[in-house]
mmCIF file of C-alpha atoms and ligand atoms in Angstrom:
data_model
loop_
_atom_site.group_PDB
_atom_site.id
_atom_site.type_symbol
_atom_site.label_atom_id
_atom_site.label_comp_id
_atom_site.label_asym_id
_atom_site.label_seq_id
_atom_site.Cartn_x
_atom_site.Cartn_y
_atom_site.Cartn_z
ATOM 1 C CA MET A 54 55.803 118.577 69.240
ATOM 2 C CA LYS A 55 56.993 117.359 65.843
ATOM 3 C CA LYS A 56 60.027 115.821 67.533
ATOM 4 C CA GLU A 57 58.152 113.945 70.261
ATOM 5 C CA LYS A 58 59.971 110.720 71.085
ATOM 6 C CA THR A 59 58.888 107.424 72.571
ATOM 7 C CA LEU A 60 60.545 104.176 73.612
ATOM 8 C CA VAL A 61 59.566 100.780 72.227
ATOM 9 C CA VAL A 62 61.142 97.552 73.457
ATOM 10 C CA ILE A 63 60.530 94.286 71.619
ATOM 11 C CA LYS A 64 60.344 91.852 74.535
ATOM 12 C CA PRO A 65 61.995 88.396 74.536
ATOM 13 C CA ASP A 66 58.857 86.690 73.159
ATOM 14 C CA GLY A 67 58.821 89.093 70.203
ATOM 15 C CA VAL A 68 62.450 88.302 69.419
ATOM 16 C CA GLN A 69 61.865 84.544 69.840
ATOM 17 C CA ARG A 70 58.791 84.613 67.627
ATOM 18 C CA THR A 71 61.014 86.215 64.930
ATOM 19 C CA LEU A 72 58.721 89.209 64.779
ATOM 20 C CA ILE A 73 61.373 91.954 64.947
ATOM 21 C CA GLY A 74 60.928 92.894 61.282
ATOM 22 C CA GLU A 75 57.120 92.713 61.368
ATOM 23 C CA ILE A 76 56.963 94.877 64.492
ATOM 24 C CA ILE A 77 59.392 97.496 63.196
ATOM 25 C CA LYS A 78 57.474 97.603 59.908
ATOM 26 C CA ARG A 79 54.245 98.510 61.687
ATOM 27 C CA TYR A 80 55.776 101.514 63.448
ATOM 28 C CA GLU A 81 57.860 102.534 60.440
ATOM 29 C CA ARG A 82 55.001 102.666 57.939
ATOM 30 C CA SER A 83 53.032 105.020 60.226
ATOM 31 C CA GLY A 84 55.370 107.866 59.286
ATOM 32 C CA LEU A 85 57.256 107.902 62.581
ATOM 33 C CA LYS A 86 61.045 107.957 62.263
ATOM 34 C CA LEU A 87 63.399 105.444 63.863
ATOM 35 C CA VAL A 88 66.109 107.497 65.623
ATOM 36 C CA GLY A 89 67.676 104.897 67.956
ATOM 37 C CA LEU A 90 68.043 101.101 67.899
ATOM 38 C CA LYS A 91 69.911 98.451 69.918
ATOM 39 C CA MET A 92 69.746 94.843 71.064
ATOM 40 C CA ARG A 93 70.399 94.146 74.754
ATOM 41 C CA VAL A 94 69.980 91.644 77.552
ATOM 42 C CA VAL A 95 68.802 93.379 80.743
ATOM 43 C CA GLY A 96 68.806 92.274 84.378
ATOM 44 C CA GLU A 97 66.524 92.764 87.379
ATOM 45 C CA ASP A 98 68.019 96.071 88.621
ATOM 46 C CA PHE A 99 67.642 97.651 85.221
ATOM 47 C CA ILE A 100 64.078 96.379 84.829
ATOM 48 C CA ARG A 101 63.100 97.772 88.240
ATOM 49 C CA LYS A 102 64.539 101.159 87.230
ATOM 50 C CA HIS A 103 62.624 100.990 83.955
ATOM 51 C CA TYR A 104 59.248 100.381 85.619
ATOM 52 C CA THR A 105 59.778 102.795 88.506
ATOM 53 C CA VAL A 106 60.460 105.817 86.280
ATOM 54 C CA ASP A 107 56.718 106.200 86.837
ATOM 55 C CA PRO A 108 56.306 106.249 90.636
ATOM 56 C CA GLU A 109 52.625 105.450 90.160
ATOM 57 C CA TRP A 110 53.296 102.324 88.093
ATOM 58 C CA PHE A 111 52.765 99.848 90.941
ATOM 59 C CA LEU A 112 49.464 101.420 91.965
ATOM 60 C CA LYS A 113 48.157 101.839 88.417
ATOM 61 C CA THR A 114 49.114 98.342 87.316
ATOM 62 C CA GLY A 115 47.530 96.805 90.404
ATOM 63 C CA LYS A 116 44.291 98.735 89.821
ATOM 64 C CA LYS A 117 44.218 97.917 86.102
ATOM 65 C CA THR A 118 44.672 94.221 86.844
ATOM 66 C CA ILE A 119 41.928 94.182 89.505
ATOM 67 C CA GLU A 120 39.561 95.994 87.101
ATOM 68 C CA SER A 121 40.261 93.504 84.367
ATOM 69 C CA TYR A 122 39.310 90.656 86.707
ATOM 70 C CA ALA A 123 36.133 92.462 87.790
ATOM 71 C CA LYS A 124 35.067 93.026 84.152
ATOM 72 C CA LYS A 125 35.219 89.288 83.577
ATOM 73 C CA GLY A 126 33.392 88.581 86.861
ATOM 74 C CA LYS A 127 36.517 86.932 88.341
ATOM 75 C CA THR A 128 38.272 87.378 91.673
ATOM 76 C CA PRO A 129 41.777 88.938 91.561
ATOM 77 C CA PRO A 130 44.690 87.337 93.473
ATOM 78 C CA SER A 131 44.336 90.163 96.064
ATOM 79 C CA GLU A 132 42.152 93.260 96.570
ATOM 80 C CA ASP A 133 45.222 95.379 97.378
ATOM 81 C CA PRO A 134 46.583 96.939 94.146
ATOM 82 C CA LEU A 135 50.122 97.111 95.529
ATOM 83 C CA GLU A 136 50.120 93.439 96.449
ATOM 84 C CA VAL A 137 48.797 92.526 93.011
ATOM 85 C CA SER A 138 51.423 94.591 91.222
ATOM 86 C CA GLU A 139 54.292 93.166 93.319
ATOM 87 C CA ILE A 140 53.338 89.734 92.007
ATOM 88 C CA VAL A 141 53.076 91.133 88.490
ATOM 89 C CA PHE A 142 56.494 92.783 88.836
ATOM 90 C CA LYS A 143 58.257 89.640 90.063
ATOM 91 C CA ASN A 144 56.984 87.741 87.045
ATOM 92 C CA LEU A 145 57.733 90.638 84.755
ATOM 93 C CA VAL A 146 61.433 90.559 85.706
ATOM 94 C CA LYS A 147 61.664 86.863 84.815
ATOM 95 C CA TYR A 148 59.992 87.581 81.487
ATOM 96 C CA ILE A 149 61.981 90.619 80.388
ATOM 97 C CA ALA A 150 65.329 89.191 81.560
ATOM 98 C CA SER A 151 64.781 85.839 79.821
ATOM 99 C CA GLY A 152 66.484 86.742 76.531
ATOM 100 C CA PRO A 153 67.587 89.513 74.199
ATOM 101 C CA VAL A 154 65.304 92.505 73.650
ATOM 102 C CA VAL A 155 65.364 95.185 70.952
ATOM 103 C CA ALA A 156 65.055 98.781 72.150
ATOM 104 C CA MET A 157 64.056 101.583 69.804
ATOM 105 C CA VAL A 158 63.310 105.270 69.881
ATOM 106 C CA TRP A 159 60.603 106.483 67.505
ATOM 107 C CA GLN A 160 60.179 110.167 66.757
ATOM 108 C CA GLY A 161 57.452 112.288 65.212
ATOM 109 C CA MET A 162 54.261 114.174 65.998
ATOM 110 C CA HIS A 163 52.270 112.472 68.745
ATOM 111 C CA ALA A 164 54.839 109.648 68.813
ATOM 112 C CA VAL A 165 53.717 108.421 72.249
ATOM 113 C CA GLY A 166 50.011 108.234 71.380
ATOM 114 C CA ILE A 167 50.525 106.862 67.865
ATOM 115 C CA VAL A 168 52.846 104.114 69.136
ATOM 116 C CA ARG A 169 50.404 103.110 71.886
ATOM 117 C CA LYS A 170 47.618 102.929 69.285
ATOM 118 C CA ILE A 171 49.685 100.729 66.955
ATOM 119 C CA THR A 172 50.740 98.573 69.938
ATOM 120 C CA GLY A 173 47.285 97.938 71.442
ATOM 121 C CA ILE A 174 46.317 97.529 75.080
ATOM 122 C CA THR A 175 48.181 95.324 77.524
ATOM 123 C CA GLU A 176 46.236 92.062 77.327
ATOM 124 C CA PRO A 177 46.331 90.330 73.908
ATOM 125 C CA LEU A 178 42.926 88.725 74.592
ATOM 126 C CA THR A 179 41.246 92.139 74.680
ATOM 127 C CA SER A 180 43.517 94.286 72.511
ATOM 128 C CA ASP A 181 42.011 95.322 69.176
ATOM 129 C CA MET A 182 42.620 93.567 65.876
ATOM 130 C CA GLY A 183 44.927 95.679 63.763
ATOM 131 C CA THR A 184 47.263 96.251 66.705
ATOM 132 C CA ILE A 185 50.536 94.402 67.312
ATOM 133 C CA ARG A 186 49.284 92.811 70.523
ATOM 134 C CA GLY A 187 45.885 92.013 68.972
ATOM 135 C CA ASP A 188 47.165 90.535 65.711
ATOM 136 C CA LEU A 189 50.421 88.792 66.455
ATOM 137 C CA THR A 190 50.015 86.918 69.726
ATOM 138 C CA ILE A 191 47.637 85.287 72.202
ATOM 139 C CA ASP A 192 47.578 85.596 76.005
ATOM 140 C CA SER A 193 45.403 86.748 78.905
ATOM 141 C CA TYR A 194 45.740 87.889 82.520
ATOM 142 C CA GLU A 195 43.874 84.790 83.555
ATOM 143 C CA VAL A 196 46.150 82.220 81.914
ATOM 144 C CA ALA A 197 49.265 84.182 82.887
ATOM 145 C CA ASP A 198 48.095 84.141 86.516
ATOM 146 C CA VAL A 199 47.373 80.426 86.582
ATOM 147 C CA ASP A 200 50.951 79.852 85.439
ATOM 148 C CA SER A 201 52.365 82.619 87.675
ATOM 149 C CA ARG A 202 53.961 84.526 84.840
ATOM 150 C CA ALA A 203 53.729 87.896 83.124
ATOM 151 C CA VAL A 204 51.351 88.495 80.257
ATOM 152 C CA ARG A 205 53.397 87.992 77.088
ATOM 153 C CA ASN A 206 52.515 90.813 74.766
ATOM 154 C CA LEU A 207 55.559 91.200 72.481
ATOM 155 C CA VAL A 208 56.412 94.855 73.131
ATOM 156 C CA HIS A 209 56.763 97.605 75.667
ATOM 157 C CA ALA A 210 55.722 101.128 74.664
ATOM 158 C CA SER A 211 56.012 104.258 76.826
ATOM 159 C CA GLY A 212 52.694 105.286 78.354
ATOM 160 C CA SER A 213 53.142 109.088 78.408
ATOM 161 C CA ILE A 214 55.524 111.797 77.199
ATOM 162 C CA GLU A 215 57.044 112.059 80.670
ATOM 163 C CA GLU A 216 57.518 108.297 80.939
ATOM 164 C CA ALA A 217 59.051 108.276 77.448
ATOM 165 C CA GLU A 218 61.620 110.943 78.352
ATOM 166 C CA LYS A 219 62.725 109.070 81.454
ATOM 167 C CA GLU A 220 62.764 105.667 79.775
ATOM 168 C CA ILE A 221 64.754 106.920 76.777
ATOM 169 C CA ALA A 222 67.331 108.457 79.130
ATOM 170 C CA LEU A 223 67.630 105.080 80.855
ATOM 171 C CA TRP A 224 68.064 103.011 77.682
ATOM 172 C CA PHE A 225 69.998 105.370 75.390
ATOM 173 C CA LYS A 226 72.935 107.764 75.708
ATOM 174 C CA PRO A 227 72.215 111.123 74.032
ATOM 175 C CA GLU A 228 74.736 110.366 71.278
ATOM 176 C CA GLU A 229 72.912 107.123 70.441
ATOM 177 C CA ILE A 230 69.868 109.089 69.271
ATOM 178 C CA ILE A 231 70.392 110.183 65.684
ATOM 179 C CA ASN A 232 69.100 113.474 64.338
ATOM 180 C CA TYR A 233 68.552 113.133 60.600
ATOM 181 C CA ARG A 234 66.219 114.082 57.808
ATOM 182 C CA LEU A 235 63.908 111.733 55.892
ATOM 183 C CA ILE A 236 62.320 112.660 52.566
ATOM 184 C CA ASN A 237 59.027 111.580 54.164
ATOM 185 C CA ASP A 238 59.304 114.462 56.627
ATOM 186 C CA GLU A 239 58.624 116.896 53.772
ATOM 187 C CA ILE A 240 55.217 115.358 53.111
ATOM 188 C CA LEU A 241 54.293 114.890 56.754
ATOM 189 C CA TYR A 242 55.359 118.264 58.102
ATOM 190 C CA ASP A 243 55.700 120.768 55.249
ATOM 191 C CA VAL A 244 53.043 123.464 55.648
ATOM 192 C CA ASN A 245 52.444 124.158 51.947
ATOM 193 C CA LEU A 246 53.389 120.906 50.186
ATOM 194 C CA ASP A 247 54.972 123.197 47.611
ATOM 195 C CA GLY A 248 58.078 121.165 46.797
ATOM 196 C CA ILE A 249 56.397 118.421 44.765
ATOM 197 C CA LEU A 250 55.514 119.844 41.347
ATOM 198 C CA GLU A 251 58.346 120.900 39.054
HETATM 199 P P1 LIG B 4 51.736 98.204 79.275
HETATM 200 O O1 LIG B 4 52.908 97.359 78.836
HETATM 201 O O2 LIG B 4 50.552 98.003 78.374
HETATM 202 O O3 LIG B 4 52.080 99.648 79.490
HETATM 203 P P2 LIG B 4 51.780 97.890 82.175
HETATM 204 O O4 LIG B 4 52.759 99.015 82.216
HETATM 205 O O5 LIG B 4 50.572 97.978 83.036
HETATM 206 O O6 LIG B 4 51.272 97.608 80.682
HETATM 207 O O7 LIG B 4 52.492 96.520 82.574
HETATM 208 C C1 LIG B 4 53.781 96.209 82.116
HETATM 209 C C2 LIG B 4 53.816 94.773 81.641
HETATM 210 O O8 LIG B 4 53.600 93.899 82.752
HETATM 211 C C3 LIG B 4 52.736 94.402 80.639
HETATM 212 O O9 LIG B 4 53.065 94.754 79.325
HETATM 213 C C4 LIG B 4 52.645 92.908 80.835
HETATM 214 O O10 LIG B 4 53.692 92.212 80.178
HETATM 215 C C5 LIG B 4 52.860 92.766 82.341
HETATM 216 N N1 LIG B 4 51.605 92.773 83.116
HETATM 217 C C6 LIG B 4 50.877 93.849 83.464
HETATM 218 N N2 LIG B 4 49.823 93.518 84.208
HETATM 219 C C7 LIG B 4 49.889 92.169 84.351
HETATM 220 C C8 LIG B 4 49.096 91.184 85.026
HETATM 221 N N3 LIG B 4 48.010 91.530 85.700
HETATM 222 N N4 LIG B 4 49.456 89.876 84.972
HETATM 223 C C9 LIG B 4 50.554 89.527 84.294
HETATM 224 N N5 LIG B 4 51.349 90.386 83.644
HETATM 225 C C10 LIG B 4 51.030 91.693 83.659
HETATM 226 MG MG1 LIG B 5 53.345 100.587 80.946
#
């Protein structure tokens, strides 16, 4: 549990907004440990693989989008979740493939949940202040739809432990994940905190 890992990808808008440092800082200061890092440009096939590691992704994303419309009293582009998410996916490919991205693996207790909390929910309009998506950008499903594009929300973060395992295996070779000790680990994980006083 203390070595739980999760994948974060700074999307092309995050790189273009020169927010790489700011974004890394937010995860780093939480106490999680950076154990893998690379910059890449990815294409459609890779992006499809990335989003289909969760076979439910198309259904869930379609439902989430329809719900978000309903909450605002608006009509979604279709009532069929799979149709909605196909549109989302097509736009998502254009977005993620548009420029370099920075992929990272973060490790530590509850890494998946902590990273999702720091990241904020999908839509910047409704994500909380204090989160990356809430503080550092502006966008909404509605405006993205009008322009037929994906919601630009700076980062991807794995949604569950299972998703994280599959995504990390897709983005990183085992030897690209570094096992090392940080002094911080002593304070975060030591049971007795008995190594401080001389
Ligand atoms: P998250 O990134 O929060 O896990 P999803 O996995 O549901 O969100 O969706 C993946 C990405 O697809 C989102 O981060 C966002 O960029 C884009 N996206 C999701 N739903 C929509 C939508 N309804 N309209 C436009 N873009 C969307
Ligand atoms: Mg997701």
